Tab-separated table of C-alpha atoms and ligand atoms in Angstrom:
chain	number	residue	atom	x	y	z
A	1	UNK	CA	-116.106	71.947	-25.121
A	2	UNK	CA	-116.394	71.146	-21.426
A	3	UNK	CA	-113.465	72.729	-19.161
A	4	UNK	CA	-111.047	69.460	-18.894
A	5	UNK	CA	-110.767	68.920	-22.748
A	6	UNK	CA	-110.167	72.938	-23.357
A	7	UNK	CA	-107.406	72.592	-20.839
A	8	UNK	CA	-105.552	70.199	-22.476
A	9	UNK	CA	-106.290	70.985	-26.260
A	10	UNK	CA	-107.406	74.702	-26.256
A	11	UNK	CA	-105.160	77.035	-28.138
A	12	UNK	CA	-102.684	74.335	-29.021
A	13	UNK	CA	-101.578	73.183	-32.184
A	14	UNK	CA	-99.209	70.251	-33.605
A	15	UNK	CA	-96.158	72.139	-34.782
A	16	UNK	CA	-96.322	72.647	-38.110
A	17	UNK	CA	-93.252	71.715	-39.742
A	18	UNK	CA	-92.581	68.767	-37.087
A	19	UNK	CA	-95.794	67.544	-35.815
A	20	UNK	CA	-94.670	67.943	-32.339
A	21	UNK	CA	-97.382	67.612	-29.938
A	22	UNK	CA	-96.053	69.285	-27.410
A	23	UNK	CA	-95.323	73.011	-28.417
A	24	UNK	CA	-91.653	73.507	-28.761
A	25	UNK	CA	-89.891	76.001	-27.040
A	26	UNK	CA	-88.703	79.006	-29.742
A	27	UNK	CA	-85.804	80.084	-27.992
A	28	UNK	CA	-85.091	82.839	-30.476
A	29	UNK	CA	-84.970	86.222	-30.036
A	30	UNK	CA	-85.527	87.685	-33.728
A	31	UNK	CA	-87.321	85.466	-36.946
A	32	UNK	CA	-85.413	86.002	-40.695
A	33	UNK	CA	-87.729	87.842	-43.059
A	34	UNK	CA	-87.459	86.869	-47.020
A	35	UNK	CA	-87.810	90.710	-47.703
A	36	UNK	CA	-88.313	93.993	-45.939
A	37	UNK	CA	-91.849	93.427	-44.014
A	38	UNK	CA	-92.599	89.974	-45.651
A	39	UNK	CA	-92.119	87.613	-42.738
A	40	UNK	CA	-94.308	84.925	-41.025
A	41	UNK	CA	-96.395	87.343	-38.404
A	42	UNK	CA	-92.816	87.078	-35.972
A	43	UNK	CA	-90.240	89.613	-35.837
A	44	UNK	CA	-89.311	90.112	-32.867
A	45	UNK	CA	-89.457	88.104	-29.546
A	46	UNK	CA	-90.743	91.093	-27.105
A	47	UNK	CA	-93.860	91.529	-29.582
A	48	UNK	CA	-94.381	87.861	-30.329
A	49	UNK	CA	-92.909	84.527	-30.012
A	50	UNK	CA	-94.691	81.344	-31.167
A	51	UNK	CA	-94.761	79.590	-27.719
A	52	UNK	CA	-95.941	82.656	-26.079
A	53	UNK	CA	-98.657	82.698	-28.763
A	54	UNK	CA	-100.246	79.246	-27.641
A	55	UNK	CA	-100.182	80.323	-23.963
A	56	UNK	CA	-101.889	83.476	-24.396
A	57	UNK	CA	-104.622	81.329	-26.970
A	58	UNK	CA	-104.855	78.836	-24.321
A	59	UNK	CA	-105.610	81.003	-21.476
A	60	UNK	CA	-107.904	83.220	-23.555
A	61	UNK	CA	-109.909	80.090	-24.321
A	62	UNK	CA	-110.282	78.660	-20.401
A	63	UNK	CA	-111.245	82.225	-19.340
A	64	UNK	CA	-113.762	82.939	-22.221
A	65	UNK	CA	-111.870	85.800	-23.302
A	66	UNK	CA	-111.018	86.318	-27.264
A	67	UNK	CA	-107.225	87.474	-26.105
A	68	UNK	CA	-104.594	86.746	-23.947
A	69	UNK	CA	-101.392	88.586	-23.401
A	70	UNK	CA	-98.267	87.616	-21.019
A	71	UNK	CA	-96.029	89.189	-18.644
A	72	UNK	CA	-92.755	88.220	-17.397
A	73	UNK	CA	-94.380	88.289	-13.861
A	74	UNK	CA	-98.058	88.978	-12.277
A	75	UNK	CA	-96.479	92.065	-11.251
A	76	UNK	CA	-95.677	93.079	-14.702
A	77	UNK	CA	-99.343	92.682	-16.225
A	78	UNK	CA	-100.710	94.580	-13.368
A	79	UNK	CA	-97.915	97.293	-14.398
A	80	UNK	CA	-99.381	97.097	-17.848
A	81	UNK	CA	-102.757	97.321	-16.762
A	82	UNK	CA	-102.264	100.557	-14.556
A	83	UNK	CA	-100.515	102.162	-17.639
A	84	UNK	CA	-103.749	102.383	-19.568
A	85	UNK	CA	-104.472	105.422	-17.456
A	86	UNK	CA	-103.865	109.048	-17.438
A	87	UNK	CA	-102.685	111.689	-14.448
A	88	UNK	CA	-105.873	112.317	-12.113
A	89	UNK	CA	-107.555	109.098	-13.058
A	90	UNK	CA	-109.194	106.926	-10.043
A	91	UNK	CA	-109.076	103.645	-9.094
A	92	UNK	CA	-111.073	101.603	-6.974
A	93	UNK	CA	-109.616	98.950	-5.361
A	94	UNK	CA	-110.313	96.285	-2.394
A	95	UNK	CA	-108.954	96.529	0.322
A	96	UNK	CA	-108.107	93.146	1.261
A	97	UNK	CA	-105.684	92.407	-1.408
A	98	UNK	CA	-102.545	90.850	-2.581
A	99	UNK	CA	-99.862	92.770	-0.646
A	100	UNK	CA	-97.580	93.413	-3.943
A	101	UNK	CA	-100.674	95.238	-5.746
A	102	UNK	CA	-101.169	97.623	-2.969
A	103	UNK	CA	-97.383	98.213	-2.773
A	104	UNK	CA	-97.499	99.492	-6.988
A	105	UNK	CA	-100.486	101.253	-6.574
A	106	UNK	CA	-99.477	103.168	-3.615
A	107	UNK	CA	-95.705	103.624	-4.007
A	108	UNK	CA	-94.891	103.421	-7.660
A	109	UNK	CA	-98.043	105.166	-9.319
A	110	UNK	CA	-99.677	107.350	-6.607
A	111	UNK	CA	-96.635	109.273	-7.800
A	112	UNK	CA	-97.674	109.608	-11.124
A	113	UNK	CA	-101.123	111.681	-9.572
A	114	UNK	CA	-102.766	108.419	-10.030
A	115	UNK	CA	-105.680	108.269	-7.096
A	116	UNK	CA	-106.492	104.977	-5.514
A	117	UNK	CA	-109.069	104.274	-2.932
A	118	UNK	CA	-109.159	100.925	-0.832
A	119	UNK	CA	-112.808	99.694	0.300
A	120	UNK	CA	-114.454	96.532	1.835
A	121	UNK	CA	-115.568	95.357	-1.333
A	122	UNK	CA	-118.131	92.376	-0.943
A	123	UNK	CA	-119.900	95.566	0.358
A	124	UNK	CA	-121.391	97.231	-2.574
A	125	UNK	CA	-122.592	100.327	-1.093
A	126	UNK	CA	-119.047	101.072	0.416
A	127	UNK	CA	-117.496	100.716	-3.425
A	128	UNK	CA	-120.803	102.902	-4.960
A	129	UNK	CA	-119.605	105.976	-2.530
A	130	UNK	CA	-116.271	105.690	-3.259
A	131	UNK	CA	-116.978	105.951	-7.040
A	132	UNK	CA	-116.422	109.135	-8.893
A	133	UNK	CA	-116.345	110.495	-12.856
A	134	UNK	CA	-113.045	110.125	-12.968
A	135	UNK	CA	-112.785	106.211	-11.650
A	136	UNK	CA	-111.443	104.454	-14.808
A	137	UNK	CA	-111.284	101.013	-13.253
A	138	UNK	CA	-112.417	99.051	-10.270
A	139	UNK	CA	-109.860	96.557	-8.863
A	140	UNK	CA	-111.307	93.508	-7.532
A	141	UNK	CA	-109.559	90.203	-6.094
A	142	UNK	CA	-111.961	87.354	-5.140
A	143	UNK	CA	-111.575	85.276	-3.000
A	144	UNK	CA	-109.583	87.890	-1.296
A	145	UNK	CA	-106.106	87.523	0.134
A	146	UNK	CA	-105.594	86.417	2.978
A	147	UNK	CA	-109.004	86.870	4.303
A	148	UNK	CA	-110.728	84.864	1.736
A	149	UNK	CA	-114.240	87.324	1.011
A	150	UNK	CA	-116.102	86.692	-1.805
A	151	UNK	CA	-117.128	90.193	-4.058
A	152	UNK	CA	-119.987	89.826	-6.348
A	153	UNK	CA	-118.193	90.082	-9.153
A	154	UNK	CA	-121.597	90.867	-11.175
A	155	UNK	CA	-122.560	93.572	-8.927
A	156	UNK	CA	-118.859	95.383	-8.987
A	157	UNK	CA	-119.510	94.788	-13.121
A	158	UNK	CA	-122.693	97.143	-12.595
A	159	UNK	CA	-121.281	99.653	-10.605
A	160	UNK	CA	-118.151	99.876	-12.937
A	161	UNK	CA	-120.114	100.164	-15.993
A	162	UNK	CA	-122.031	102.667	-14.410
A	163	UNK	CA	-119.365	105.070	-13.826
A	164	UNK	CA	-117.358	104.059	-17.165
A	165	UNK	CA	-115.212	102.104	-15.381
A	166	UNK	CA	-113.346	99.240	-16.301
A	167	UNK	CA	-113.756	96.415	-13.920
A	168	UNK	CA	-110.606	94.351	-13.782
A	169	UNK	CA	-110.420	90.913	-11.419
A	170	UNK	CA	-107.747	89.556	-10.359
A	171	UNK	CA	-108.171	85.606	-10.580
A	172	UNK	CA	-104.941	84.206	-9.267
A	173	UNK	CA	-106.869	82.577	-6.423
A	174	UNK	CA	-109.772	81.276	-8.163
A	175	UNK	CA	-108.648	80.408	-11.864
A	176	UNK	CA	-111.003	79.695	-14.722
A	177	UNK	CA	-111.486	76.282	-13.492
A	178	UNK	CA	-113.802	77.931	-10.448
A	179	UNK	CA	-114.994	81.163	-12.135
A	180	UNK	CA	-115.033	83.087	-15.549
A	181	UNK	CA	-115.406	86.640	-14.393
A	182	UNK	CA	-115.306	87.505	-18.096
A	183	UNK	CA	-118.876	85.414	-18.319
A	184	UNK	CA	-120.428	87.720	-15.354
A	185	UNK	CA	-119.042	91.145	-16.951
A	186	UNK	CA	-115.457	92.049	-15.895
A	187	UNK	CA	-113.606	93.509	-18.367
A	188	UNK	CA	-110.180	91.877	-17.925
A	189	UNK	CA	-108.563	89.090	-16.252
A	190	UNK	CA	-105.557	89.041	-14.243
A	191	UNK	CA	-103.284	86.271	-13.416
A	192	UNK	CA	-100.371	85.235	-11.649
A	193	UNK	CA	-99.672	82.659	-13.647
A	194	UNK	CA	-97.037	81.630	-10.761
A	195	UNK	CA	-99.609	80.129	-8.939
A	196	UNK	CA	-102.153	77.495	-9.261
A	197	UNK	CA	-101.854	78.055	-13.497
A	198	UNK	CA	-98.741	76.758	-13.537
A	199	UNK	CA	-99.382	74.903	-10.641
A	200	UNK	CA	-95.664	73.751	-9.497
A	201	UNK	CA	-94.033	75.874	-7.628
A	202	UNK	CA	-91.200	76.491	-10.332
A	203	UNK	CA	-92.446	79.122	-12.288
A	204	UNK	CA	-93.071	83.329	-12.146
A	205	UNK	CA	-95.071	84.664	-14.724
A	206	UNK	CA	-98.555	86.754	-15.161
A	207	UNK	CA	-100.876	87.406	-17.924
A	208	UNK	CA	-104.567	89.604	-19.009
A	209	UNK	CA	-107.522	87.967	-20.700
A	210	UNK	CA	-109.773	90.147	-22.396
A	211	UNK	CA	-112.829	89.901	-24.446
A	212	UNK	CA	-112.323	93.203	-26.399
A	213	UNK	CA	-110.513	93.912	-29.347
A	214	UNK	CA	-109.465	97.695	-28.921
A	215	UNK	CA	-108.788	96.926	-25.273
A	216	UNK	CA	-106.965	94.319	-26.511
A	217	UNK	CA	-104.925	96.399	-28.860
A	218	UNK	CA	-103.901	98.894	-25.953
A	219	UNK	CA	-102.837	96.456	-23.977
A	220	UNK	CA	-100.975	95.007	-26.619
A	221	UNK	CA	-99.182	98.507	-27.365
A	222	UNK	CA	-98.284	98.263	-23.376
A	223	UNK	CA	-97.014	94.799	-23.220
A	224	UNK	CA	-94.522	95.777	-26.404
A	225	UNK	CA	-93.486	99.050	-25.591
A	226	UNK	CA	-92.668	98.616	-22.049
A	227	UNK	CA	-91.381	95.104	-22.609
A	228	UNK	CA	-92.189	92.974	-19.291
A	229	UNK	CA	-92.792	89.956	-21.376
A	230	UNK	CA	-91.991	86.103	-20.194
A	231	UNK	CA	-89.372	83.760	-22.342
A	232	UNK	CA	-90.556	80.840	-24.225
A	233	UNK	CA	-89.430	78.466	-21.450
A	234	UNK	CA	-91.435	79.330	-18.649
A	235	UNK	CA	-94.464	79.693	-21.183
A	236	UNK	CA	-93.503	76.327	-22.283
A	237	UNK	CA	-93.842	75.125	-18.397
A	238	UNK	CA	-96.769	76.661	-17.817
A	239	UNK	CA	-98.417	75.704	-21.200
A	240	UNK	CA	-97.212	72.464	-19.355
A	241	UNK	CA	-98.828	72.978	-15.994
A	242	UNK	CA	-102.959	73.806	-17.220
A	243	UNK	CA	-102.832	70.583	-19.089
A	244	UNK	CA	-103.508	69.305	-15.549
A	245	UNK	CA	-105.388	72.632	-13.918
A	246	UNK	CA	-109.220	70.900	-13.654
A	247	UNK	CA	-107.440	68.076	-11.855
A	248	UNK	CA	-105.224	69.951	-9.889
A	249	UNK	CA	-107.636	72.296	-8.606
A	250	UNK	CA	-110.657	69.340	-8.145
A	251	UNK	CA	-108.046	68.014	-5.421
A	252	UNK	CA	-107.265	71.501	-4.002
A	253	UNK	CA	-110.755	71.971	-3.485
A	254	UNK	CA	-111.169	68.300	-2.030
A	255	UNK	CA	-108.286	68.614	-0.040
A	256	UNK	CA	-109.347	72.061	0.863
A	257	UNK	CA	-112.862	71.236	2.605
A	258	UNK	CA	-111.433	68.309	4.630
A	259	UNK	CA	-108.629	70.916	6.106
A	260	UNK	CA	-111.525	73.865	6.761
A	261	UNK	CA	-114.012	70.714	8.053
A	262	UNK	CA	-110.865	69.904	10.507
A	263	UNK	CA	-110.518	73.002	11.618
A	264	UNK	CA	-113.378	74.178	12.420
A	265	UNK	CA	-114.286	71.404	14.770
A	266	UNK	CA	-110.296	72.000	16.748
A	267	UNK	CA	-110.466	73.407	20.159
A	268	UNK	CA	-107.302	75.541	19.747
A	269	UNK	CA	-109.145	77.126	16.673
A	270	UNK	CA	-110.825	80.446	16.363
A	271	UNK	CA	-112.449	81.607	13.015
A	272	UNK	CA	-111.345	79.701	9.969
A	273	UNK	CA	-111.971	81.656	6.951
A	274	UNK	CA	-113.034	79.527	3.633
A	275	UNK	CA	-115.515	80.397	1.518
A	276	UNK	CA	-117.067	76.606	1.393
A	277	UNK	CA	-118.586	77.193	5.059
A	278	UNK	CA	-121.894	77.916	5.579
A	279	UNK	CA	-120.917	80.261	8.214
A	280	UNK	CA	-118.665	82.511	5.351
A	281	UNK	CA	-120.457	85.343	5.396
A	282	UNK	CA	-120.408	85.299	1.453
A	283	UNK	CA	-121.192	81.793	1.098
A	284	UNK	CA	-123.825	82.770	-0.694
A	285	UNK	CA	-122.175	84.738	-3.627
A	286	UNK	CA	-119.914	82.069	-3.605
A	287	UNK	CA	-121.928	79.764	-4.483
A	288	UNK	CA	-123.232	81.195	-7.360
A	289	UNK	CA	-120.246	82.352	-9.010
A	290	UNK	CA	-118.046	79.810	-8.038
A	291	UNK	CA	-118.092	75.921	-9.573
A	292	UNK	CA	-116.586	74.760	-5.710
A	293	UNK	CA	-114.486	76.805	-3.576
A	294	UNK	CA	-110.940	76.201	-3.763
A	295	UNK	CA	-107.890	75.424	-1.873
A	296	UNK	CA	-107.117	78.697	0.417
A	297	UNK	CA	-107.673	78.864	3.647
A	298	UNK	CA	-106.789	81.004	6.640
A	299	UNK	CA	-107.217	80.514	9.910
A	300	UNK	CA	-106.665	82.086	13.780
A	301	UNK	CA	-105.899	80.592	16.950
A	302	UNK	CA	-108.484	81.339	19.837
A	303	UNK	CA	-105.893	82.672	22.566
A	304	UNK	CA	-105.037	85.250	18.610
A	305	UNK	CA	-101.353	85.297	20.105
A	306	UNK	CA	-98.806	86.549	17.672
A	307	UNK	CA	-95.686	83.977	19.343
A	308	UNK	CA	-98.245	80.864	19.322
A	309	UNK	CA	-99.141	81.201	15.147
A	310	UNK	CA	-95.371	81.519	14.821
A	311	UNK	CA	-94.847	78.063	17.118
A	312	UNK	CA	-97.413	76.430	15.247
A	313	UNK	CA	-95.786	77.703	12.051
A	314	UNK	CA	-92.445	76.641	13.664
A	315	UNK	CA	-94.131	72.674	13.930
A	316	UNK	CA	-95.240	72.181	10.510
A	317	UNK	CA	-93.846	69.402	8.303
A	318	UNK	CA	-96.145	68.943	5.467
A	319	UNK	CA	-96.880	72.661	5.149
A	320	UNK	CA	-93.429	74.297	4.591
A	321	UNK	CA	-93.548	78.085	5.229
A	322	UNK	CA	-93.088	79.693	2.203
A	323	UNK	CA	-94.291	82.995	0.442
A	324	UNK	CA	-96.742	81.891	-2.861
A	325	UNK	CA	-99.287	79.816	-3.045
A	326	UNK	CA	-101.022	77.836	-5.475
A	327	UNK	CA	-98.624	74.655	-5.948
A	328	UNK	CA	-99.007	70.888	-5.930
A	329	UNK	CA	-97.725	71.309	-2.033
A	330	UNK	CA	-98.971	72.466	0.480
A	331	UNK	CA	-97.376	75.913	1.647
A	332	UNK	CA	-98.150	77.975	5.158
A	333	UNK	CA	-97.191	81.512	5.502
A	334	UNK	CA	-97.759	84.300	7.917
A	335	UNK	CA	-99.168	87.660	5.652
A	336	UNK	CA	-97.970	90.046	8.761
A	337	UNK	CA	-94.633	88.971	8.136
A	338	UNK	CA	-94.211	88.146	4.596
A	339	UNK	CA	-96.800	88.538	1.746
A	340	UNK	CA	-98.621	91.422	3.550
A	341	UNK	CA	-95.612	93.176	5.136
A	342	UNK	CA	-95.557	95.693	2.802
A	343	UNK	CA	-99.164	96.775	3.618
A	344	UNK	CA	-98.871	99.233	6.809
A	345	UNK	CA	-99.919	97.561	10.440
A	346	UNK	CA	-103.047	99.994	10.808
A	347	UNK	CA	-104.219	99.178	7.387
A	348	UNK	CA	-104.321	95.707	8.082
A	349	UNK	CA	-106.135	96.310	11.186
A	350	UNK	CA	-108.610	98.715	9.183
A	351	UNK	CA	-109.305	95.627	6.991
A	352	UNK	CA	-109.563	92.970	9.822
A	353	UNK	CA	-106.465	91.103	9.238
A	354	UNK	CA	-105.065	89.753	12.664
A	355	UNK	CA	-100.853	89.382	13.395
A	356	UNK	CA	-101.558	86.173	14.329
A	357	UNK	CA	-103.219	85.007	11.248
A	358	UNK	CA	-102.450	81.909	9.201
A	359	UNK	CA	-102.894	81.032	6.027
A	360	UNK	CA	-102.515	77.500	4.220
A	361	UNK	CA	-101.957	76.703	0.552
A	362	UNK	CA	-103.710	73.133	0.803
A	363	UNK	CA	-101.839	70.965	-1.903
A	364	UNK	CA	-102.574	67.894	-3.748
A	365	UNK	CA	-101.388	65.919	-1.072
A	366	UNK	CA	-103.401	63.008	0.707
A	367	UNK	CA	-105.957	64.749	2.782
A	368	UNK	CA	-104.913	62.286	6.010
A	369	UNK	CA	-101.612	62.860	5.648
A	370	UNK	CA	-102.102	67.085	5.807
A	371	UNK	CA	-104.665	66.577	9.082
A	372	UNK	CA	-102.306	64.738	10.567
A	373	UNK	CA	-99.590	67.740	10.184
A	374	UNK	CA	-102.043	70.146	11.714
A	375	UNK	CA	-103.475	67.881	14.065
A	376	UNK	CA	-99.427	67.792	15.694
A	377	UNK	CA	-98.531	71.124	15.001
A	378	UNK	CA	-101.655	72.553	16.713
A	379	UNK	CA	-101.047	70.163	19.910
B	1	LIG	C1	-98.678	86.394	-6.468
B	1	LIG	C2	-99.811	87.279	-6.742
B	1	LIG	C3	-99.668	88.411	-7.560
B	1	LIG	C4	-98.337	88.832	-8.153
B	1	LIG	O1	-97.845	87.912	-9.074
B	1	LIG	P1	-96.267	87.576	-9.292
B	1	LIG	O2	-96.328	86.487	-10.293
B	1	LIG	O3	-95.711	87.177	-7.976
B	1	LIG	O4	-95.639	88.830	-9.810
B	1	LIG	C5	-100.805	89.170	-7.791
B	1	LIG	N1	-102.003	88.850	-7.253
B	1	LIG	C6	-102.161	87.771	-6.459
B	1	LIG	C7	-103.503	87.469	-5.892
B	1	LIG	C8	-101.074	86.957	-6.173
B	1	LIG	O5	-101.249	85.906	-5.361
């Protein structure tokens, strides 16, 4: 089944004592058995609830996985992941990431004697020296955030394996609809389902994909025991929202290359950073793991003054500063300030992310229209 069709059909059923199409939302928090243990595979709505069930089928099938699992937030399944390991274990984790994962590893588990080592990952050899025998997983994000590289998400699959490692990917950014990183040997997938998943700005919500049973069944254990699952109706909504993700994100990535395109060729503009230029320096990669390259895109001013991003910020109208990303509109923000304020100013130097950085959610909106936004704000 080609991507489109699995996004609207995959994992979902009629209901079956109503026919509903759509799947209803089970707002119920326990299910009555017809005799100690003899009940209909629900019993309780933290381990399983039927609408939750189609979600995590649905996004198991547009990631290639054989299992999905859900989590009240993106924060929540990264929580879960990180619990699968033991005092002393190492991770390995990029260093350009999403401001909220650095903040857990560093501040919540570090404490637990959890190790975790940051590295330019779309450089191999930095992530091979960093590896150890006691690295259990390897954390990748690609395209990274804000700075949009591209790791080889094969390669870090290698190198994982190599060390027994688990190699997780975070694919918030990219969703299944411009890689699988199941298909090119990651272990599990992680989602903020907040973002382009559910696609509208009005939900929070995260899940794993995973190919492996007994991985699967850990996981599992996790997501019941410590109990950071969603409720039925934000499953329902974004159940609601991938019915539309392939055409979303064919936009976003339309819209996308006219903004970088723009860009580029502005006088007031230094380096734009999108994958889709030639000039990325991992275009290539990109363009063999990737089906196009998506609607993210960050961007510096030459003069790199702090007070002129914030004007320009100041001057958008289509772009409304906002923290998230990933929505029908278009969003700015400023990571020094607000989604990367929690990483420390001289590690975001270390990883080459400038104060006066920009970055743009490009929406769904007419292309002209968004130019014409930048094209005022920038003047
Ligand atoms: C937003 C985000 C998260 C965290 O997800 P929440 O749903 O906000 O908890 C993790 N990774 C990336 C790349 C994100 O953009």
């Amino acid at each position: 089944m080609k991507f489109g069709t699995k996004a609207i059909h995959a994992g979902v059923h009629p209901d079956p004592t109503t026919g509903a199409i759509m799947t209803p939302i089970y707002q119920t928090s326990t299910y009555v058995q017809r005799s100690p243990g003899d009940h209909k595979g629900f019993e309780y709505s933290r381990t399983h609830n039927p609408t939750r069930t189609q979600l995590q089928d649905a996004l198991a099938a547009l990631e290639n996985g054989q299992h999905g699992l859900c989590f009240a937030t993106g924060m929540a399944a990264i929580d879960a992941i990180v619990k699968l390991l033991e005092p002393g274990d190492e991770v390995v984790a990029t260093n350009d990431l999403y401001g909220g994962s650095y903040r857990i590893f560093t501040k919540i588990f570090a404490k637990y004697g959890l190790v975790f080592k940051f590295v330019p990952m779309h450089d191999v050899q930095a992530v091979r020296a960093a590896m150890t025998e006691r690295t259990k997983l390897v954390w990748a994000e690609t395209p990274t955030n804000p700075l949009l590289h591209i790791i080889d998400i094969k390669a870090m699959a290698e190198v994982a394996h190599e060390f027994g490692a688990l190699l997780v990917v975070d694919n918030t950014f990219a969703t299944p609809y411009l890689q699988t990183p199941l298909d090119l040997g990651a272990d599990v997938v992680m989602h903020s389902l907040t973002k382009y998943m559910g696609g509208h700005s009005d939900v929070v919500m995260g899940a794993l994909i995973v190919k492996d049973d007994e991985l699967h069944q850990r996981l599992a254990f996790i997501q019941n025991a410590s109990g950071g699952t969603p409720g039925p109706q934000d499953c329902f909504l974004v159940l609601r929202g991938l019915k539309t993700l392939h055409v979303r994100m064919q936009r976003h990535c339309e819209n996308g290359r006219a903004v970088a395109e723009f860009l580029r060729q502005h006088p007031r503009v230094g380096q734009v950073y999108w994958p889709g230029l030639e000039s990325h320096p991992n275009h290539q990669v990109a363009r063999q793991q990737m089906r196009d390259f998506g609607g993210m895109i960050s961007f510096v001013l030459k003069d790199d003054k702090v007070e002129d991003a914030v004007r320009v910020l100041e001057k958008f109208q289509l772009f409304s500063l906002a923290e998230s990303l990933g929505g029908v509109e278009s969003l700015s923000g400023h990571p020094a300030t607000m989604t990367h304020a929690s990483i420390p100013a001289e590690e975001r130097r270390k990883a080459g992310l400038s104060d006066s950085l920009i970055r743009l959610s490009v929406g769904i909106e007419d292309a002209e229209d968004l130019i014409e936004d930048l094209a005022q704000a920038l003047d």
